[in-house]
PDB file of C-alpha atoms in Angstrom:
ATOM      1  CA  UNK A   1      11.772   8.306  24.883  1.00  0.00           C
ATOM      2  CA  UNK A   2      13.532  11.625  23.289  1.00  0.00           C
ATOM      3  CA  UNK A   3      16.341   9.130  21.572  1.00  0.00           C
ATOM      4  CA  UNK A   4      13.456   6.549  20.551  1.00  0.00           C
ATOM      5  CA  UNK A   5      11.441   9.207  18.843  1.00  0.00           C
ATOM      6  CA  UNK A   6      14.623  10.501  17.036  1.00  0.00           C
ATOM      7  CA  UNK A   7      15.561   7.073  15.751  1.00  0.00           C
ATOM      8  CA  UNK A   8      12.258   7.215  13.784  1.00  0.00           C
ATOM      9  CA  UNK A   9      12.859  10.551  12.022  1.00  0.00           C
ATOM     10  CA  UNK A  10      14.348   9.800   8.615  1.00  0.00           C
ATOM     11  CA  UNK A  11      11.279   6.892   8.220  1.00  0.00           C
ATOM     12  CA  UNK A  12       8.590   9.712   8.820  1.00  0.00           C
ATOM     13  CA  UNK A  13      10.515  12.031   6.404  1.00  0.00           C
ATOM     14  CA  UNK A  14      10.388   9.261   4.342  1.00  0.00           C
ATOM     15  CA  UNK A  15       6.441   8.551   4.759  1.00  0.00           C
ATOM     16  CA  UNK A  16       5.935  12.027   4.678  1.00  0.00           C
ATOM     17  CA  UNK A  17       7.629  12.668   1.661  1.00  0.00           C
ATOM     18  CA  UNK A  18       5.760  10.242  -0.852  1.00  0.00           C
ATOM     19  CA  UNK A  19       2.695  10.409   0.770  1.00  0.00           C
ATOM     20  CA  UNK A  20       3.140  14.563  -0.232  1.00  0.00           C
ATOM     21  CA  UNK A  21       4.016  13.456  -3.709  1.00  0.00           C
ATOM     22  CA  UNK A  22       0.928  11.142  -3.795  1.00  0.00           C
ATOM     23  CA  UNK A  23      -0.972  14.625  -2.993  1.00  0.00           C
ATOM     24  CA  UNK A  24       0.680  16.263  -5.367  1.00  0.00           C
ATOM     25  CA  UNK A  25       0.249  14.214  -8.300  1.00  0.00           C
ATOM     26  CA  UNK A  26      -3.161  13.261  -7.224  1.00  0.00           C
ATOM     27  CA  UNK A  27      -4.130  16.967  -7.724  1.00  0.00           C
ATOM     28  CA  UNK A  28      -1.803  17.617 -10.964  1.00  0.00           C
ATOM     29  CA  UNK A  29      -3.632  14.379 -12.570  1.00  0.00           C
ATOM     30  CA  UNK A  30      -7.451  16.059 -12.015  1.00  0.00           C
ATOM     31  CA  UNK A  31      -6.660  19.846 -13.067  1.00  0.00           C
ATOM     32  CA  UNK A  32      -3.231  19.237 -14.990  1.00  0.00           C
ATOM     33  CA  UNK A  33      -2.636  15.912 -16.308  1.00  0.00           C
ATOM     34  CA  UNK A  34      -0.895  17.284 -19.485  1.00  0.00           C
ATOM     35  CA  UNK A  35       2.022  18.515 -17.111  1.00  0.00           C
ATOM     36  CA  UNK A  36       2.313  14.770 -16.294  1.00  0.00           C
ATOM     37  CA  UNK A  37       2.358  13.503 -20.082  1.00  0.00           C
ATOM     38  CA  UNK A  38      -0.789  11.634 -20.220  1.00  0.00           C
ATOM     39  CA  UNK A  39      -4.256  12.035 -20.487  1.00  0.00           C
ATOM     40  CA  UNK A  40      -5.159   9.899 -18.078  1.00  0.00           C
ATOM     41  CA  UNK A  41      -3.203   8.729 -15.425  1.00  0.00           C
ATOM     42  CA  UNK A  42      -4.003   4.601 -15.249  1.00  0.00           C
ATOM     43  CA  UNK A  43      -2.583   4.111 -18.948  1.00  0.00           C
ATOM     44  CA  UNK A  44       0.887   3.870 -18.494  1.00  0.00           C
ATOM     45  CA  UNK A  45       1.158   3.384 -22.148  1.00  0.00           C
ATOM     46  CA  UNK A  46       0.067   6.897 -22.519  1.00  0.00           C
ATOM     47  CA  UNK A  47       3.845   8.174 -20.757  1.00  0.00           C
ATOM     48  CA  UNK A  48       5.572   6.455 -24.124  1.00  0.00           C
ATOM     49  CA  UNK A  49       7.672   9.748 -25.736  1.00  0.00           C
ATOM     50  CA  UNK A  50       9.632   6.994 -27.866  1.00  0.00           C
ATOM     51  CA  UNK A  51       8.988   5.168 -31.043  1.00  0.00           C
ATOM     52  CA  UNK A  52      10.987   2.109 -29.907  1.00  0.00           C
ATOM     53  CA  UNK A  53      10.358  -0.352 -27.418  1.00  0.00           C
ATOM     54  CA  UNK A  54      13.499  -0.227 -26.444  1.00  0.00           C
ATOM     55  CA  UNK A  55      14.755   1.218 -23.142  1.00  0.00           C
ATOM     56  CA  UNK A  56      16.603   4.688 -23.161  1.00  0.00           C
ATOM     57  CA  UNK A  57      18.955   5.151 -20.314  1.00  0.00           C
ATOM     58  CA  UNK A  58      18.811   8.150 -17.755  1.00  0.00           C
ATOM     59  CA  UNK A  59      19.868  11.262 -19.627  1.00  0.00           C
ATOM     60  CA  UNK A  60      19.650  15.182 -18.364  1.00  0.00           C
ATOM     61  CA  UNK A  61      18.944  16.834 -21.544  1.00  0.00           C
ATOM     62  CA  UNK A  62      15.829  16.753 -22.603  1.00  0.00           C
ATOM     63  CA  UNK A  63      13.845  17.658 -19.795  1.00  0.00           C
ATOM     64  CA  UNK A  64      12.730  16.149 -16.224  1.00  0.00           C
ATOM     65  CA  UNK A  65      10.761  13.136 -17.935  1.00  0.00           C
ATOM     66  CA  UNK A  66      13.693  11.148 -18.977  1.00  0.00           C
ATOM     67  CA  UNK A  67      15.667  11.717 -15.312  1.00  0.00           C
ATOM     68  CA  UNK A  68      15.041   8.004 -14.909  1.00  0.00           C
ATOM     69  CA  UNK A  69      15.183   6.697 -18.300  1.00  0.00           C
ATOM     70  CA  UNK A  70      12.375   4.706 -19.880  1.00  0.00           C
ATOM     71  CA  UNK A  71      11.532   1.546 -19.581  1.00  0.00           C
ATOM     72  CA  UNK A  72       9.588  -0.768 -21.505  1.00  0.00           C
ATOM     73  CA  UNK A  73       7.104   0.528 -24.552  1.00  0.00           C
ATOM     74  CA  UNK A  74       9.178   3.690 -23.908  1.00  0.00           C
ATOM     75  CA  UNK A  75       7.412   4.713 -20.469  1.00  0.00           C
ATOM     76  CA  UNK A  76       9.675   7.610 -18.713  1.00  0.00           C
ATOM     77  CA  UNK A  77      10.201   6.185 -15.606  1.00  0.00           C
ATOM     78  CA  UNK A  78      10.113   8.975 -13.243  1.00  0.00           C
ATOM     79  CA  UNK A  79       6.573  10.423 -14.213  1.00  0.00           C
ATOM     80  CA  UNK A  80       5.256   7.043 -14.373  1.00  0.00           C
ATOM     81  CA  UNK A  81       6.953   6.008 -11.381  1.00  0.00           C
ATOM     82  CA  UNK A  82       5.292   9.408  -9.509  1.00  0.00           C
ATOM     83  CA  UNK A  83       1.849   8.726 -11.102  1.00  0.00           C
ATOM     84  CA  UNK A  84       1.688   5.096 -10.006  1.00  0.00           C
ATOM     85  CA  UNK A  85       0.878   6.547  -6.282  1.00  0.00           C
ATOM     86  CA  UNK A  86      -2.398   7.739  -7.565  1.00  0.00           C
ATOM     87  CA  UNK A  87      -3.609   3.809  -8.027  1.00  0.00           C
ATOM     88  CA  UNK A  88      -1.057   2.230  -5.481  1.00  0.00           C
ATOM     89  CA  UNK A  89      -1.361   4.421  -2.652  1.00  0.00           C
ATOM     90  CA  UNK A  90      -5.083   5.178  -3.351  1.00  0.00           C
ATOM     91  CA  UNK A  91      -6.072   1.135  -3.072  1.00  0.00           C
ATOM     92  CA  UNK A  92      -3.477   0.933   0.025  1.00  0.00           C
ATOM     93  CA  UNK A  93      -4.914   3.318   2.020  1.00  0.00           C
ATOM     94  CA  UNK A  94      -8.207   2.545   1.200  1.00  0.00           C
ATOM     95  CA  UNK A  95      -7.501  -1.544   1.667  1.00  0.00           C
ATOM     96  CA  UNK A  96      -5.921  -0.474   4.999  1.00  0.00           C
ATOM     97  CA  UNK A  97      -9.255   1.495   6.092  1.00  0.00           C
ATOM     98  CA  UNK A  98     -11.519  -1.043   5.395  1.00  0.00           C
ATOM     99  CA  UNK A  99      -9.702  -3.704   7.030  1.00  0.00           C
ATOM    100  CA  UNK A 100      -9.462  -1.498   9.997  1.00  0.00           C
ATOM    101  CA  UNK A 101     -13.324  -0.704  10.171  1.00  0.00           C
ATOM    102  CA  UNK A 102     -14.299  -4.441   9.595  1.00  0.00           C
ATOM    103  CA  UNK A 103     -12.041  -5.420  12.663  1.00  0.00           C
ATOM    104  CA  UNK A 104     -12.917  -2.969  14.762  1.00  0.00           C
ATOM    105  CA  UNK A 105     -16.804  -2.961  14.237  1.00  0.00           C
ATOM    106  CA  UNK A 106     -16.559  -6.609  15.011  1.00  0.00           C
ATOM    107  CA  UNK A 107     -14.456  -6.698  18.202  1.00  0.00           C
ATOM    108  CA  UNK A 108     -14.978  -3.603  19.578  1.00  0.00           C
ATOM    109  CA  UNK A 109     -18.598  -4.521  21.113  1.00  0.00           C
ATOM    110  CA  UNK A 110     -16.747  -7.167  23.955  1.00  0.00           C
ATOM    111  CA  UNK A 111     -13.791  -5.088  24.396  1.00  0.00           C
ATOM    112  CA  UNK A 112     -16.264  -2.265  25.289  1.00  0.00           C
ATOM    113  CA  UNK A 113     -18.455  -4.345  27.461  1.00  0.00           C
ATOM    114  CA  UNK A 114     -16.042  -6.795  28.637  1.00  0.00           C
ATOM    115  CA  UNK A 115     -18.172  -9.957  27.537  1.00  0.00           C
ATOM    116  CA  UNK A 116     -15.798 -12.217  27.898  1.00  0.00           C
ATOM    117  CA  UNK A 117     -18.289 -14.650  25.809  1.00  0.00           C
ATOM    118  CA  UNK A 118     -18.750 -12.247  22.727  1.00  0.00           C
ATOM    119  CA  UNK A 119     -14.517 -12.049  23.056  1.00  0.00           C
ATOM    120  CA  UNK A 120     -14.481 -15.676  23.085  1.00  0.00           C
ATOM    121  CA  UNK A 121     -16.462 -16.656  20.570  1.00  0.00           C
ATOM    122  CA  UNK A 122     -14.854 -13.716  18.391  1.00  0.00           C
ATOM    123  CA  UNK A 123     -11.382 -14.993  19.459  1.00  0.00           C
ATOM    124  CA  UNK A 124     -12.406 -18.125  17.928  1.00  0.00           C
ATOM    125  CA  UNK A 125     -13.831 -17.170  14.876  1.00  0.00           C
ATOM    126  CA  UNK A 126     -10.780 -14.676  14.222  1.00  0.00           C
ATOM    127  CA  UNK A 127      -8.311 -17.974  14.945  1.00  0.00           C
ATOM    128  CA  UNK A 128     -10.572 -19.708  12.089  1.00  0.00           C
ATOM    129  CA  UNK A 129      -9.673 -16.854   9.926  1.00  0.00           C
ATOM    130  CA  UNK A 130      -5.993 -17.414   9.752  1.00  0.00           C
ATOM    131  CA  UNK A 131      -6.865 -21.335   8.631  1.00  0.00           C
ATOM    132  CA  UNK A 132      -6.363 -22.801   4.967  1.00  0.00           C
ATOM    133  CA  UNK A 133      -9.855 -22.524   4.143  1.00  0.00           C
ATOM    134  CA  UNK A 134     -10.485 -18.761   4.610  1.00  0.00           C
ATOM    135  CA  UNK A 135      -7.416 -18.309   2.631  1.00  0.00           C
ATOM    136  CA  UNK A 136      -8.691 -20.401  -0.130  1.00  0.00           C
ATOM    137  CA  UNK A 137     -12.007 -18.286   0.071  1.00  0.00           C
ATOM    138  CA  UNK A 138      -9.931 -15.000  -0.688  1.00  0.00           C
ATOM    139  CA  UNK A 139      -8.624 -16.362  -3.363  1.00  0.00           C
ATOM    140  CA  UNK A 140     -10.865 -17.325  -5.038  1.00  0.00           C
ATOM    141  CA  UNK A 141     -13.197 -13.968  -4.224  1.00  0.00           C
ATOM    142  CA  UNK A 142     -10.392 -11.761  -5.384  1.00  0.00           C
ATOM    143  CA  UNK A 143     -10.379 -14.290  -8.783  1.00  0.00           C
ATOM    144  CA  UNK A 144     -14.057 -13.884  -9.227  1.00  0.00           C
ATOM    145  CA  UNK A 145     -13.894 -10.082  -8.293  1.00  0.00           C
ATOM    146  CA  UNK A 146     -10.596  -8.805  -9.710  1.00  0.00           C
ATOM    147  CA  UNK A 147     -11.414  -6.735 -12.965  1.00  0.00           C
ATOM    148  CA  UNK A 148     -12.381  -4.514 -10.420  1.00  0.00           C
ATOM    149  CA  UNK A 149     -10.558  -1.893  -9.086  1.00  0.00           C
ATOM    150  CA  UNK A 150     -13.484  -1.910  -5.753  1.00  0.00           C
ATOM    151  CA  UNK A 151     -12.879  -5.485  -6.146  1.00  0.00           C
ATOM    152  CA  UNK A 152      -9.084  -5.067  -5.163  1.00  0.00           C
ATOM    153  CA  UNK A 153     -10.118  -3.179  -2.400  1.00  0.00           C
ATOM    154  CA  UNK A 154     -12.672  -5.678  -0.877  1.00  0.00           C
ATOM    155  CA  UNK A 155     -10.657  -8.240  -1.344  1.00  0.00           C
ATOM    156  CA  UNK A 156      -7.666  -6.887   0.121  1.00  0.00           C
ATOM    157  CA  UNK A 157      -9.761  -5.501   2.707  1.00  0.00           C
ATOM    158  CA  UNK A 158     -11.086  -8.879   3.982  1.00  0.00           C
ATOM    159  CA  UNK A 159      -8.102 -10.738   3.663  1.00  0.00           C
ATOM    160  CA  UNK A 160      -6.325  -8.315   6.105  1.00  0.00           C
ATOM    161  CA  UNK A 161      -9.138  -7.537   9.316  1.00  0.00           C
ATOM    162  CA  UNK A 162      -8.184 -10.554  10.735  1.00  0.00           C
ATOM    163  CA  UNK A 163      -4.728  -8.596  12.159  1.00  0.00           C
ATOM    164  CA  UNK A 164      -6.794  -6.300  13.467  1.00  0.00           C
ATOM    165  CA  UNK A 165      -9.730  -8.400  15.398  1.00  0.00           C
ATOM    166  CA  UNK A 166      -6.186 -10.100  17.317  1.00  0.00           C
ATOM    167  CA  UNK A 167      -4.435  -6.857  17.718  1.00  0.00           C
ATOM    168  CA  UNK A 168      -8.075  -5.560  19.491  1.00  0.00           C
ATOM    169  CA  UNK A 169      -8.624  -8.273  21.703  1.00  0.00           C
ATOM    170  CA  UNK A 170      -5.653  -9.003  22.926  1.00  0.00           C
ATOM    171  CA  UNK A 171      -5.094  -4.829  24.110  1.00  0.00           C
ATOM    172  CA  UNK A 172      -5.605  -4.201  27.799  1.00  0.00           C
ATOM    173  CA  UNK A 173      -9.022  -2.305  28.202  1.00  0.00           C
ATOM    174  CA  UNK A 174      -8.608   1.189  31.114  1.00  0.00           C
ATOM    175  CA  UNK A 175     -11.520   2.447  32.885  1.00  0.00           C
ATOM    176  CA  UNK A 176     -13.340   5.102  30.762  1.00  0.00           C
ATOM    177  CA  UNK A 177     -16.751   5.613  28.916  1.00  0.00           C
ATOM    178  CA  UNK A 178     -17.308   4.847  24.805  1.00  0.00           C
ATOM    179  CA  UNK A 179     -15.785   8.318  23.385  1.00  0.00           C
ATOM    180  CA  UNK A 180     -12.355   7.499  25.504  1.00  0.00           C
ATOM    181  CA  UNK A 181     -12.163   3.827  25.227  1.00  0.00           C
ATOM    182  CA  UNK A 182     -12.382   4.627  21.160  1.00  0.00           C
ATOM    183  CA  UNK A 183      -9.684   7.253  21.298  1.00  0.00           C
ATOM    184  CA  UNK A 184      -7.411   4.946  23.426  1.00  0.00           C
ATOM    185  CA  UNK A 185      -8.083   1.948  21.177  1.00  0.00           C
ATOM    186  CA  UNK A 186      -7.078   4.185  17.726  1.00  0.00           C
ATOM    187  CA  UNK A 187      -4.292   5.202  20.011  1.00  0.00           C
ATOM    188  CA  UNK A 188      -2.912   1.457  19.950  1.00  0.00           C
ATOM    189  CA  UNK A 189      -4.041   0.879  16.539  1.00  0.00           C
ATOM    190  CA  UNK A 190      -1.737   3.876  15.263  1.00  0.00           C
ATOM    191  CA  UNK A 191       2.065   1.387  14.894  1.00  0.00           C
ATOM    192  CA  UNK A 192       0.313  -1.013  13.196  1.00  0.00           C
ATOM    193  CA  UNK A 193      -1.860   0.861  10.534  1.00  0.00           C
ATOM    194  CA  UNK A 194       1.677   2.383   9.542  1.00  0.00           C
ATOM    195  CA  UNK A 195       3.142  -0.800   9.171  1.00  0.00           C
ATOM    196  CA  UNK A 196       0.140  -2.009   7.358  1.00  0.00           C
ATOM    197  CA  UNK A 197       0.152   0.260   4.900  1.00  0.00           C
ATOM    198  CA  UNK A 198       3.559  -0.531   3.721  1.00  0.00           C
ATOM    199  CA  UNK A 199       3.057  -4.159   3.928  1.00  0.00           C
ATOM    200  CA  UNK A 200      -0.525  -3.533   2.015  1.00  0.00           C
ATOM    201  CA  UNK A 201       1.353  -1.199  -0.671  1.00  0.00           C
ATOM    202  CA  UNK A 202       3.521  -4.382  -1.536  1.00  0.00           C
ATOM    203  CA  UNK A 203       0.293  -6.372  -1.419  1.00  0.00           C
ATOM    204  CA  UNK A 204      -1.272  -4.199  -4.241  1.00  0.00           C
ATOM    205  CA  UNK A 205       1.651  -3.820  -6.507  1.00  0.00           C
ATOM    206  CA  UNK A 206       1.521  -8.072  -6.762  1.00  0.00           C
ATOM    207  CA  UNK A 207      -2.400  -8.270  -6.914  1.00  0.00           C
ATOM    208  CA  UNK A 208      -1.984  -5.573  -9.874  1.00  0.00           C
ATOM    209  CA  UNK A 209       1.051  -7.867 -11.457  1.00  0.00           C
ATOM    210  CA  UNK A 210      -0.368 -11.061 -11.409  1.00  0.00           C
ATOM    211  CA  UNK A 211      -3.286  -9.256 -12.561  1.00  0.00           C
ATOM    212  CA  UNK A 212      -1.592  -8.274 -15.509  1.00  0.00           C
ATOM    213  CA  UNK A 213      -0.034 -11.373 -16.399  1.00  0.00           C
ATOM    214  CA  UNK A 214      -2.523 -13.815 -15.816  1.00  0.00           C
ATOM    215  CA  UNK A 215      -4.657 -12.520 -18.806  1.00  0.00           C
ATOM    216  CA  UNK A 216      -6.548 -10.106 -16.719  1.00  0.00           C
ATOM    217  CA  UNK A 217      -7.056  -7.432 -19.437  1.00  0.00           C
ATOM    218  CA  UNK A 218      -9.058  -4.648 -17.614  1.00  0.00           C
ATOM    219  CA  UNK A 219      -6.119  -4.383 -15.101  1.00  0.00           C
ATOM    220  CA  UNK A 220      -3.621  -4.427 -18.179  1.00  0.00           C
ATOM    221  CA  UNK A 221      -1.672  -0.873 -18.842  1.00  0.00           C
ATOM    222  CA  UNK A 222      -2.967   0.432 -14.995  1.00  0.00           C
ATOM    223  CA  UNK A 223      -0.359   2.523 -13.196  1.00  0.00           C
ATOM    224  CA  UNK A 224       1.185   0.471 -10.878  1.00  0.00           C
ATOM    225  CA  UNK A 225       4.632   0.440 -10.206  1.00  0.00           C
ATOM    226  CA  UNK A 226       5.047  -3.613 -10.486  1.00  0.00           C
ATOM    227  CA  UNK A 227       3.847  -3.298 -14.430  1.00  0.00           C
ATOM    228  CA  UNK A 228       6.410  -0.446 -15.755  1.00  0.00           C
ATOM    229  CA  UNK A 229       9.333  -2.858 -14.359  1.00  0.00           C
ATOM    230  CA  UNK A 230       7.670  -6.037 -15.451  1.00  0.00           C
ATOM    231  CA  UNK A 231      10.530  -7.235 -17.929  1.00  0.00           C
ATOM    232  CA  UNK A 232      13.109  -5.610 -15.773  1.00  0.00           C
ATOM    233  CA  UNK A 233      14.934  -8.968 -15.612  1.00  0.00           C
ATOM    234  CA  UNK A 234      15.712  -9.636 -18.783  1.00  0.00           C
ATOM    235  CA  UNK A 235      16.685  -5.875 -19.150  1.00  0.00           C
ATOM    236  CA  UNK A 236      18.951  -5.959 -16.138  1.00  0.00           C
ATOM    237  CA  UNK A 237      20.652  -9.278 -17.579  1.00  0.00           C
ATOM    238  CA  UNK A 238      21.384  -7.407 -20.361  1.00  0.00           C
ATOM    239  CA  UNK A 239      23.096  -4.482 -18.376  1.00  0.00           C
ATOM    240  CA  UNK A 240      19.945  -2.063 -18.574  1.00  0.00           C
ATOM    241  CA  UNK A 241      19.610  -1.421 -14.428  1.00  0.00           C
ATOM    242  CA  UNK A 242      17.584   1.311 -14.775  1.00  0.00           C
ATOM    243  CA  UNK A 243      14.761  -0.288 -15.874  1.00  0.00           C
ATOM    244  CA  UNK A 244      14.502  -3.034 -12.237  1.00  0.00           C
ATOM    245  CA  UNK A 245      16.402  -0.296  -9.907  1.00  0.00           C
ATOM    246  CA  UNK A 246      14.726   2.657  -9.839  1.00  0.00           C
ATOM    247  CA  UNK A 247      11.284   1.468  -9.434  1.00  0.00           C
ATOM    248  CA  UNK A 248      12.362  -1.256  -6.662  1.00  0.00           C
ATOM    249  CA  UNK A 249      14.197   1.245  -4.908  1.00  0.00           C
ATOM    250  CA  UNK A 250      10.996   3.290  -5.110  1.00  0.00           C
ATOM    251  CA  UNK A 251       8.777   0.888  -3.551  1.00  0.00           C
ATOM    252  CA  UNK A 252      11.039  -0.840  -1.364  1.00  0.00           C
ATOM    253  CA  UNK A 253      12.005   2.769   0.421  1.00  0.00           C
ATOM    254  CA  UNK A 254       8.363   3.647   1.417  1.00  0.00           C
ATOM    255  CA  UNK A 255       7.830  -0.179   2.334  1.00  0.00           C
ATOM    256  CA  UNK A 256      10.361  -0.342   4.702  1.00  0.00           C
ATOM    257  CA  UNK A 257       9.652   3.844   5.854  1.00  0.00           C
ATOM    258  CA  UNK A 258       6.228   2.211   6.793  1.00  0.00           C
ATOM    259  CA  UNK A 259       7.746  -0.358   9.043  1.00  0.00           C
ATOM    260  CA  UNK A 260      10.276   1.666   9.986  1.00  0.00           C
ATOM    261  CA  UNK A 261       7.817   4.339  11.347  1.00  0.00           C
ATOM    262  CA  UNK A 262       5.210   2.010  12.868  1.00  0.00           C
ATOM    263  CA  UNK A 263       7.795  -0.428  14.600  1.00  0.00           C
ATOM    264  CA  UNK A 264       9.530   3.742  16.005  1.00  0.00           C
ATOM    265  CA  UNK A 265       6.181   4.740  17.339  1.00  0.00           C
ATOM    266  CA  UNK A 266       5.995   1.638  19.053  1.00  0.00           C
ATOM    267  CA  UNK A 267       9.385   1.938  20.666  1.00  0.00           C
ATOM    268  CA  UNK A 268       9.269   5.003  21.473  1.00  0.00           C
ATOM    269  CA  UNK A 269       6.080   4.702  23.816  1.00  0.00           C
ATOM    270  CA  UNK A 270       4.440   8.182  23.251  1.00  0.00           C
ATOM    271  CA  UNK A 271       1.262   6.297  23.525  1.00  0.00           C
ATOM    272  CA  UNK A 272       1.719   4.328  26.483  1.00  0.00           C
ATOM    273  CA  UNK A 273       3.457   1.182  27.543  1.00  0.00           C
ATOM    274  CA  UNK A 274       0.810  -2.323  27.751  1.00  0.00           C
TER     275      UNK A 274
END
């Protein structure tokens, strides 16, 4: 178990590490958002230092804002790549909760009584939930719904308590009363709501990017880390690899930290073998 636990390490450092920095910036953005270059943090427009719209590369002089470079409209990359975690991290986490809540509120009343009716009928209606239709129905709810940054959560939200319902039901149930059987089940939810929130991260950078370029003009200028590399194709065709590496690196390192840390905990069995 020792070696297991160590293997996870560097992803908790990892997890640890931005989800400090989301903290941090959180709390600089409400008393000190000057410090970060903007006036408010969703208008990534706001982190422009440069006349041009053409990207600067990374350069030392000048101060910590232009560590990264800039990308297009002249954001700085590095403070606009720190601030996105106030939006992205705030609609993961929140997306993740609500997901988990729905599930568990409705599958937890047959795992606690051991109806093996109510876990029947819920099995069913959960295996309904993966079909094309309920898909469809998401889609077209987070169409209807997505000026709205609650919207994004809902949405999200809905589309994901499915995992959950199937991760609940299918968990062995011990002898206990409510208070331990709810412990034990959060237990055994603990892997997966790692995982989830880097998978749901990803998920919320490409809501917020199709978002922006499907006309969607209240989600235009947010701070997400999908819209300050939104051209980076063309740029890195044209030998600017600032502008696509730095913020893919960003978000692919706490995606896969995420993974990394749920799929360790699950190795490593500190919460029991099913």
């Amino acid at each position: 178990m020792q070696r297991n636990i160590r293997n996870w390490n560097l992803e908790l450092i990892v997890f640890l590490a931005v989800f400090l920095l989301y903290i941090i910036f959180y709390i600089l953005d409400e008393l000190y958002p000057y410090y970060l270059g903007v006036k408010s943090i969703y208008s990534l427009i706001e982190f422009s230092y440069n006349k041009t719209l053409f990207p600067s590369p990374p350069k030392f002089s000048d101060g910590w804002h232009y560590y990264f470079g800039t990308s297009i409209f002249g954001i700085n990359l590095l403070p606009a790549m720190l601030a996105t975690l106030k939006l992205d991290l705030t609609l993961t986490f929140s997306s993740v909760f609500l997901a988990l809540l729905i599930g568990f509120i409705i599958s937890f009343p047959g795992y606690y009584l051991r109806n093996r009716i109510y876990s029947k009928i819920i099995g069913l209606f959960n295996l309904s939930l993966f079909s094309m239709p309920y898909m469809v129905f998401i889609l077209i709810l987070m169409y209807i719904i997505r000026p709205s940054i609650y919207g994004i959560i809902i949405g999200a939200g809905i589309s994901w308590f499915p995992f959950y319902i199937r991760r609940l039901i299918n968990l062995k149930r011990p002898d206990g009363n409510l208070i331990y059987l709810i412990k034990y089940v959060f237990k055994k939810l603990i892997p997966y709501i790692f995982s989830d929130i880097g998978t749901m991260y990803a998920i919320i950078n490409l809501i917020l990017f199709f978002g922006i370029y499907t006309g969607n003009f209240l989600l235009v200028n947010l701070g997400t880390l999908m819209y300050i590399n939104g051209n980076g194709i063309t740029y890195l065709s044209i030998g600017m690899w600032w502008v696509e590496m730095f913020p893919v690196i960003f978000l692919s390192l706490f995606v896969l930290s995420a993974h990394g840390l749920g799929y360790g905990i699950r190795r490593s069995g500190i919460y029991g073998k099913e």
